[in-house]
Structures are given as structure tokens and as C-alpha cells.
Amino acid sequence: MRSFSFNVAYWILSIAYGLAAAFAALAPGRGPTGWVIRRYVRRMVQAMALFAGIRLDVRGKERLPEGAFIIASKHQSWGDGFATYDQFDDLAFVTGDHLEKFPLLGGVLKKLGAIVVNSCGGHEARQALATRAAQARAENRKILIYPEGHLAPVGQKYRYRSGVWHMYRDFDMPVVPLATNLGLFWPEEKYEKHPGTATLEFLDPIPVGLDKNEFLTRLEAVIEARTAELVAEATGAPVSPAVQVDTPA
């Protein structure tokens, strides 16, 4: 019943606020669209608590640096974006072009200043990432990226892609790793939801200046280690490192 109630609320909110955002996108500037989306995200987080019984415990915000920075997050759940976006007033985010298949959403993403890249990766995707991230950096916005590029089931991980390192290097911005166990309660894009308290934890920023291998190794190590600990904390099971699997085609 919880899952059904939440999914009804999810679609009502998504359709209503999606239409509102599409109209807001006709107005000049990013302000009106951003206002609508921030309220959509807030209502979705409230619906997670009210209907699905999923509450959030957000830790580590005192570790966040001043000014612009990059958030590199574990991605276990479709709810990750709502939970993280709700922590900031103005957040740019990297997303795959699969979202543009939804009617009207392409224009909303463009107006929001979202960084939309080809989900298949490659040189063109990397170039698009650099160009659009540069605009967000120029506006002194924080940028959210999921380094694995895909939703990973709890207990699994994909290869960390290098796009986050290119932004880290090119824009001279610290990277804040973000660990989470939200996938225990809202697994990937699945229908079923499980009540409980999910944790998002911002970890110590990675300072600028590391080379590619050192940076990616460190980023993956801290995100995966803390995520495994958060999963164990919520389940009562021993800490178990995630198993790397092949990245989906």
C-alpha cells in the first residue's frame, strides 16, 4: 500500500509540476523555472516521508566548502536526485540525454542549466560536459554528477568514469564525495518502496591538484567504503564491499 500511495503521489506531483515548469520556462531567466523545480523537489521529499515512510538523515554538510564545488555521488536510487537537490538553493546537475525523451522536459532542463550529455559517453559527450559545466562554473553554481553514470543496485558498483576528473581539473574545483544507502529503501527505479531512515553523507572534500589516477582511485575508495558502512549500519549486517560489475550497454 505504501508503494502504491507513493507512486500515485509521484506521478501527480511530476505531471503538475512538470507542466508548471514548462510554462515557467517560457519566462526569461532561470529564476521562475528554478522556483518551480525547487518546490517540486521539496514536495517529492515530503511525499517520500509521508507515503513511502522514507525519511532522510543528511550528514556532513558542515564539511562543504565555500563557493562552487562538485558533488560526486553514489547513485543507487531514482530518489537520489530529489534528496540531494533539496539540500541546495541552486544546483546544476549532470544527466543523461535519456531524460529528454519525456515531453517538455528538454526545454525545462535547458532553462535550468542542467548539463545534459550523451549517455553512451565518448568524445562528444565529454566535450558537451566540458562546455556546459564551464557555464555552470562561470555562474558559481555547485555541480552534481554521478561518476558511475548509471544506477547501481545496493552491493554493486560500476567503473567510475573520468568526466568528473576532467571537470575537477579544468575548473580547479574541489570535489565533495557523497555516500548514501537510499537504494535500500527506494531501489533503483523499482516500484516497491521500503520504510526507514535513509542516510546521505557528504564526505571530506578532495582538494584540487591530484592527477587522474590518484583522484579517481581516492574518489571511488571513499564513496564505496562509506556507502558500504551506511548499508551495514541500516541493515545490521557486516560491512561488505560492493562488487564491481560490467557497466550496462
Short mmCIF file of C-alpha atoms in Angstrom, two decimals:
data_model
loop_
_atom_site.label_atom_id
_atom_site.label_comp_id
_atom_site.label_asym_id
_atom_site.label_seq_id
_atom_site.Cartn_x
_atom_site.Cartn_y
_atom_site.Cartn_z
CA MET A 1 0.00 0.00 0.00
CA ARG A 2 2.88 2.39 0.76
CA SER A 3 4.40 1.79 -2.64
CA PHE A 4 1.09 2.33 -4.42
CA SER A 5 0.33 5.52 -2.48
CA PHE A 6 3.75 6.96 -3.14
CA ASN A 7 3.68 6.14 -6.83
CA VAL A 8 0.30 7.84 -7.22
CA ALA A 9 1.72 10.90 -5.46
CA TYR A 10 4.88 10.70 -7.58
CA TRP A 11 3.00 10.92 -10.86
CA ILE A 12 0.55 13.58 -9.69
CA LEU A 13 3.42 15.77 -8.49
CA SER A 14 5.56 15.09 -11.55
CA ILE A 15 2.79 15.91 -14.03
CA ALA A 16 1.57 19.01 -12.17
CA TYR A 17 4.99 20.49 -11.52
CA GLY A 18 6.27 19.37 -14.92
CA LEU A 19 3.55 21.40 -16.64
CA ALA A 20 4.17 24.33 -14.31
CA ALA A 21 7.91 24.19 -15.07
CA ALA A 22 7.24 24.04 -18.82
CA PHE A 23 5.21 27.25 -18.60
CA ALA A 24 7.80 28.84 -16.31
CA ALA A 25 10.48 28.01 -18.88
CA LEU A 26 8.80 30.45 -21.27
CA ALA A 27 9.70 33.31 -18.93
CA PRO A 28 13.11 35.00 -19.27
CA GLY A 29 15.92 33.86 -16.99
CA ARG A 30 16.34 30.73 -14.91
CA GLY A 31 14.58 32.07 -11.82
CA PRO A 32 10.93 31.07 -12.45
CA THR A 33 11.81 27.55 -13.60
CA GLY A 34 14.19 27.08 -10.69
CA TRP A 35 11.50 28.23 -8.26
CA VAL A 36 9.06 25.60 -9.56
CA ILE A 37 11.62 22.79 -9.56
CA ARG A 38 12.81 23.54 -6.03
CA ARG A 39 9.24 23.24 -4.81
CA TYR A 40 8.70 20.06 -6.82
CA VAL A 41 11.76 18.50 -5.22
CA ARG A 42 10.67 19.59 -1.73
CA ARG A 43 7.20 18.09 -2.23
CA MET A 44 8.73 14.86 -3.52
CA VAL A 45 10.95 14.52 -0.45
CA GLN A 46 7.88 15.17 1.71
CA ALA A 47 5.94 12.52 -0.23
CA MET A 48 8.76 10.04 0.33
CA ALA A 49 8.34 10.53 4.08
CA LEU A 50 4.53 10.77 4.17
CA PHE A 51 3.54 8.00 1.75
CA ALA A 52 6.57 5.70 1.50
CA GLY A 53 7.82 6.15 5.06
CA ILE A 54 11.32 7.05 3.80
CA ARG A 55 12.94 9.77 5.88
CA LEU A 56 16.34 11.31 5.28
CA ASP A 57 19.25 11.69 7.65
CA VAL A 58 21.64 14.14 5.99
CA ARG A 59 25.13 14.24 7.47
CA GLY A 60 28.33 16.13 6.80
CA LYS A 61 27.00 19.45 5.49
CA GLU A 62 29.48 21.17 7.78
CA ARG A 63 32.22 19.72 5.56
CA LEU A 64 31.00 21.56 2.46
CA PRO A 65 33.47 24.18 1.20
CA GLU A 66 32.57 27.77 0.42
CA GLY A 67 31.76 28.79 -3.15
CA ALA A 68 31.44 26.48 -6.13
CA PHE A 69 32.32 22.81 -5.91
CA ILE A 70 31.49 19.47 -7.49
CA ILE A 71 29.43 16.80 -5.70
CA ALA A 72 30.31 13.28 -6.86
CA SER A 73 27.64 10.92 -5.59
CA LYS A 74 26.89 7.24 -5.32
CA HIS A 75 23.76 6.51 -7.34
CA GLN A 76 21.56 3.68 -6.04
CA SER A 77 18.11 5.17 -6.36
CA TRP A 78 15.93 7.35 -8.55
CA GLY A 79 15.32 9.26 -5.33
CA ASP A 80 18.98 10.32 -5.06
CA GLY A 81 18.45 13.36 -7.24
CA PHE A 82 15.48 14.61 -5.21
CA ALA A 83 17.26 14.03 -1.90
CA THR A 84 20.45 15.81 -2.98
CA TYR A 85 18.88 18.66 -4.95
CA ASP A 86 16.78 19.51 -1.91
CA GLN A 87 19.93 20.33 0.09
CA PHE A 88 20.89 23.34 -2.08
CA ASP A 89 19.30 26.52 -3.35
CA ASP A 90 20.85 26.39 -6.82
CA LEU A 91 22.37 23.16 -8.07
CA ALA A 92 23.47 22.31 -11.60
CA PHE A 93 23.41 18.59 -12.34
CA VAL A 94 24.79 16.25 -14.96
CA THR A 95 22.21 13.95 -16.53
CA GLY A 96 21.98 11.61 -19.48
CA ASP A 97 20.06 12.57 -22.57
CA HIS A 98 17.50 9.83 -21.83
CA LEU A 99 15.52 12.40 -19.81
CA GLU A 100 14.89 14.42 -22.94
CA LYS A 101 12.56 11.67 -24.20
CA PHE A 102 9.89 12.91 -21.78
CA PRO A 103 7.59 15.54 -23.32
CA LEU A 104 8.51 19.17 -22.49
CA LEU A 105 11.37 18.08 -20.22
CA GLY A 106 14.11 19.02 -22.68
CA GLY A 107 13.15 22.70 -22.54
CA VAL A 108 12.92 22.64 -18.75
CA LEU A 109 16.37 21.05 -18.43
CA LYS A 110 17.83 23.65 -20.78
CA LYS A 111 16.30 26.53 -18.85
CA LEU A 112 17.51 25.06 -15.55
CA GLY A 113 21.05 24.95 -16.88
CA ALA A 114 21.25 21.17 -16.49
CA ILE A 115 24.31 19.56 -18.05
CA VAL A 116 22.80 17.04 -20.48
CA VAL A 117 25.26 14.62 -22.08
CA ASN A 118 25.05 11.57 -24.31
CA SER A 119 24.52 8.57 -22.04
CA CYS A 120 26.79 6.46 -24.23
CA GLY A 121 29.79 8.65 -23.40
CA GLY A 122 32.64 9.21 -25.83
CA HIS A 123 34.42 12.31 -27.10
CA GLU A 124 31.27 14.28 -27.97
CA ALA A 125 29.76 13.62 -24.54
CA ARG A 126 32.99 14.72 -22.88
CA GLN A 127 33.05 17.90 -24.97
CA ALA A 128 29.43 18.68 -24.12
CA LEU A 129 30.16 18.06 -20.45
CA ALA A 130 33.09 20.49 -20.54
CA THR A 131 31.13 23.22 -22.33
CA ARG A 132 28.02 23.09 -20.19
CA ALA A 133 29.92 22.62 -16.94
CA ALA A 134 32.01 25.69 -17.80
CA GLN A 135 28.83 27.76 -17.93
CA ALA A 136 27.73 26.45 -14.52
CA ARG A 137 31.20 27.17 -13.14
CA ALA A 138 31.06 30.73 -14.52
CA GLU A 139 27.79 31.22 -12.63
CA ASN A 140 29.46 29.96 -9.43
CA ARG A 141 26.99 27.09 -9.13
CA LYS A 142 27.54 23.77 -7.41
CA ILE A 143 27.50 20.79 -9.78
CA LEU A 144 26.13 17.29 -9.05
CA ILE A 145 27.48 14.33 -11.02
CA TYR A 146 27.14 10.56 -10.70
CA PRO A 147 30.58 9.19 -11.66
CA GLU A 148 29.30 5.68 -12.41
CA GLY A 149 26.85 7.05 -14.95
CA HIS A 150 24.16 4.51 -14.05
CA LEU A 151 22.00 3.39 -11.14
CA ALA A 152 23.90 0.67 -9.27
CA PRO A 153 21.99 -1.85 -7.13
CA VAL A 154 22.98 -1.97 -3.48
CA GLY A 155 26.11 -4.10 -3.13
CA GLN A 156 27.30 -3.43 -6.68
CA LYS A 157 29.34 -0.75 -8.40
CA TYR A 158 30.27 0.23 -11.93
CA ARG A 159 33.52 1.61 -13.25
CA TYR A 160 33.93 5.25 -12.27
CA ARG A 161 34.07 7.39 -15.41
CA SER A 162 36.61 10.13 -15.93
CA GLY A 163 34.16 13.00 -16.64
CA VAL A 164 34.26 14.14 -13.03
CA TRP A 165 38.05 14.31 -13.13
CA HIS A 166 38.00 16.47 -16.28
CA MET A 167 35.73 18.96 -14.51
CA TYR A 168 37.87 18.81 -11.36
CA ARG A 169 41.00 19.54 -13.41
CA ASP A 170 39.62 22.05 -15.88
CA PHE A 171 37.72 24.22 -13.39
CA ASP A 172 40.08 23.88 -10.41
CA MET A 173 37.17 22.98 -8.11
CA PRO A 174 37.21 20.72 -5.05
CA VAL A 175 35.11 17.56 -5.24
CA VAL A 176 32.84 16.51 -2.38
CA PRO A 177 32.16 12.75 -2.36
CA LEU A 178 28.62 11.77 -1.35
CA ALA A 179 27.79 8.35 0.08
CA THR A 180 24.25 7.03 0.51
CA ASN A 181 22.17 3.97 1.34
CA LEU A 182 18.90 5.27 -0.15
CA GLY A 183 18.85 2.28 -2.50
CA LEU A 184 17.85 0.07 0.43
CA PHE A 185 14.56 1.94 0.69
CA TRP A 186 13.92 3.04 -2.91
CA PRO A 187 15.84 0.52 -5.02
CA GLU A 188 16.94 1.94 -8.38
CA GLU A 189 13.79 2.76 -10.38
CA LYS A 190 11.71 -0.02 -8.85
CA TYR A 191 8.07 0.24 -7.84
CA GLU A 192 8.43 -1.12 -4.33
CA LYS A 193 9.49 1.19 -1.50
CA HIS A 194 10.58 0.20 2.00
CA PRO A 195 10.06 2.46 5.03
CA GLY A 196 13.03 3.53 7.11
CA THR A 197 15.64 6.24 7.53
CA ALA A 198 17.99 6.64 4.58
CA THR A 199 21.31 8.41 5.02
CA LEU A 200 23.12 10.84 2.73
CA GLU A 201 26.59 11.74 3.94
CA PHE A 202 28.82 14.42 2.47
CA LEU A 203 32.44 13.35 2.95
CA ASP A 204 35.64 15.36 3.23
CA PRO A 205 36.32 17.38 0.04
CA ILE A 206 39.07 16.17 -2.25
CA PRO A 207 41.40 19.15 -2.74
CA VAL A 208 42.46 20.30 -6.18
CA GLY A 209 45.74 19.24 -7.74
CA LEU A 210 45.64 15.44 -7.86
CA ASP A 211 46.45 13.57 -11.06
CA LYS A 212 43.81 11.48 -12.78
CA ASN A 213 44.65 8.05 -11.35
CA GLU A 214 45.15 9.32 -7.81
CA PHE A 215 41.95 11.34 -7.92
CA LEU A 216 39.71 8.58 -9.33
CA THR A 217 41.18 5.96 -7.01
CA ARG A 218 40.62 8.16 -3.98
CA LEU A 219 37.12 9.19 -5.04
CA GLU A 220 35.95 5.63 -5.60
CA ALA A 221 37.57 4.35 -2.41
CA VAL A 222 35.95 6.87 -0.08
CA ILE A 223 32.49 6.74 -1.69
CA GLU A 224 32.32 2.96 -1.84
CA ALA A 225 33.79 2.41 1.64
CA ARG A 226 31.40 4.82 3.34
CA THR A 227 28.41 3.60 1.30
CA ALA A 228 29.13 0.03 2.40
CA GLU A 229 29.29 1.23 6.02
CA LEU A 230 25.98 3.07 5.70
CA VAL A 231 24.34 -0.03 4.21
CA ALA A 232 25.67 -2.12 7.07
CA GLU A 233 24.50 0.48 9.59
CA ALA A 234 20.95 0.35 8.23
CA THR A 235 20.72 -3.43 7.84
CA GLY A 236 22.73 -4.62 10.83
CA ALA A 237 24.78 -6.84 8.53
CA PRO A 238 28.59 -6.86 8.42
CA VAL A 239 30.27 -4.31 6.16
CA SER A 240 30.56 -5.86 2.72
CA PRO A 241 32.43 -4.13 -0.12
CA ALA A 242 30.49 -3.62 -3.33
CA VAL A 243 31.20 -5.99 -6.20
CA GLN A 244 32.19 -4.37 -9.47
CA VAL A 245 30.05 -5.45 -12.41
CA ASP A 246 30.06 -4.60 -16.10
CA THR A 247 28.67 -1.20 -16.98
CA PRO A 248 25.30 -1.50 -18.78
CA ALA A 249 25.40 -1.00 -22.53
#
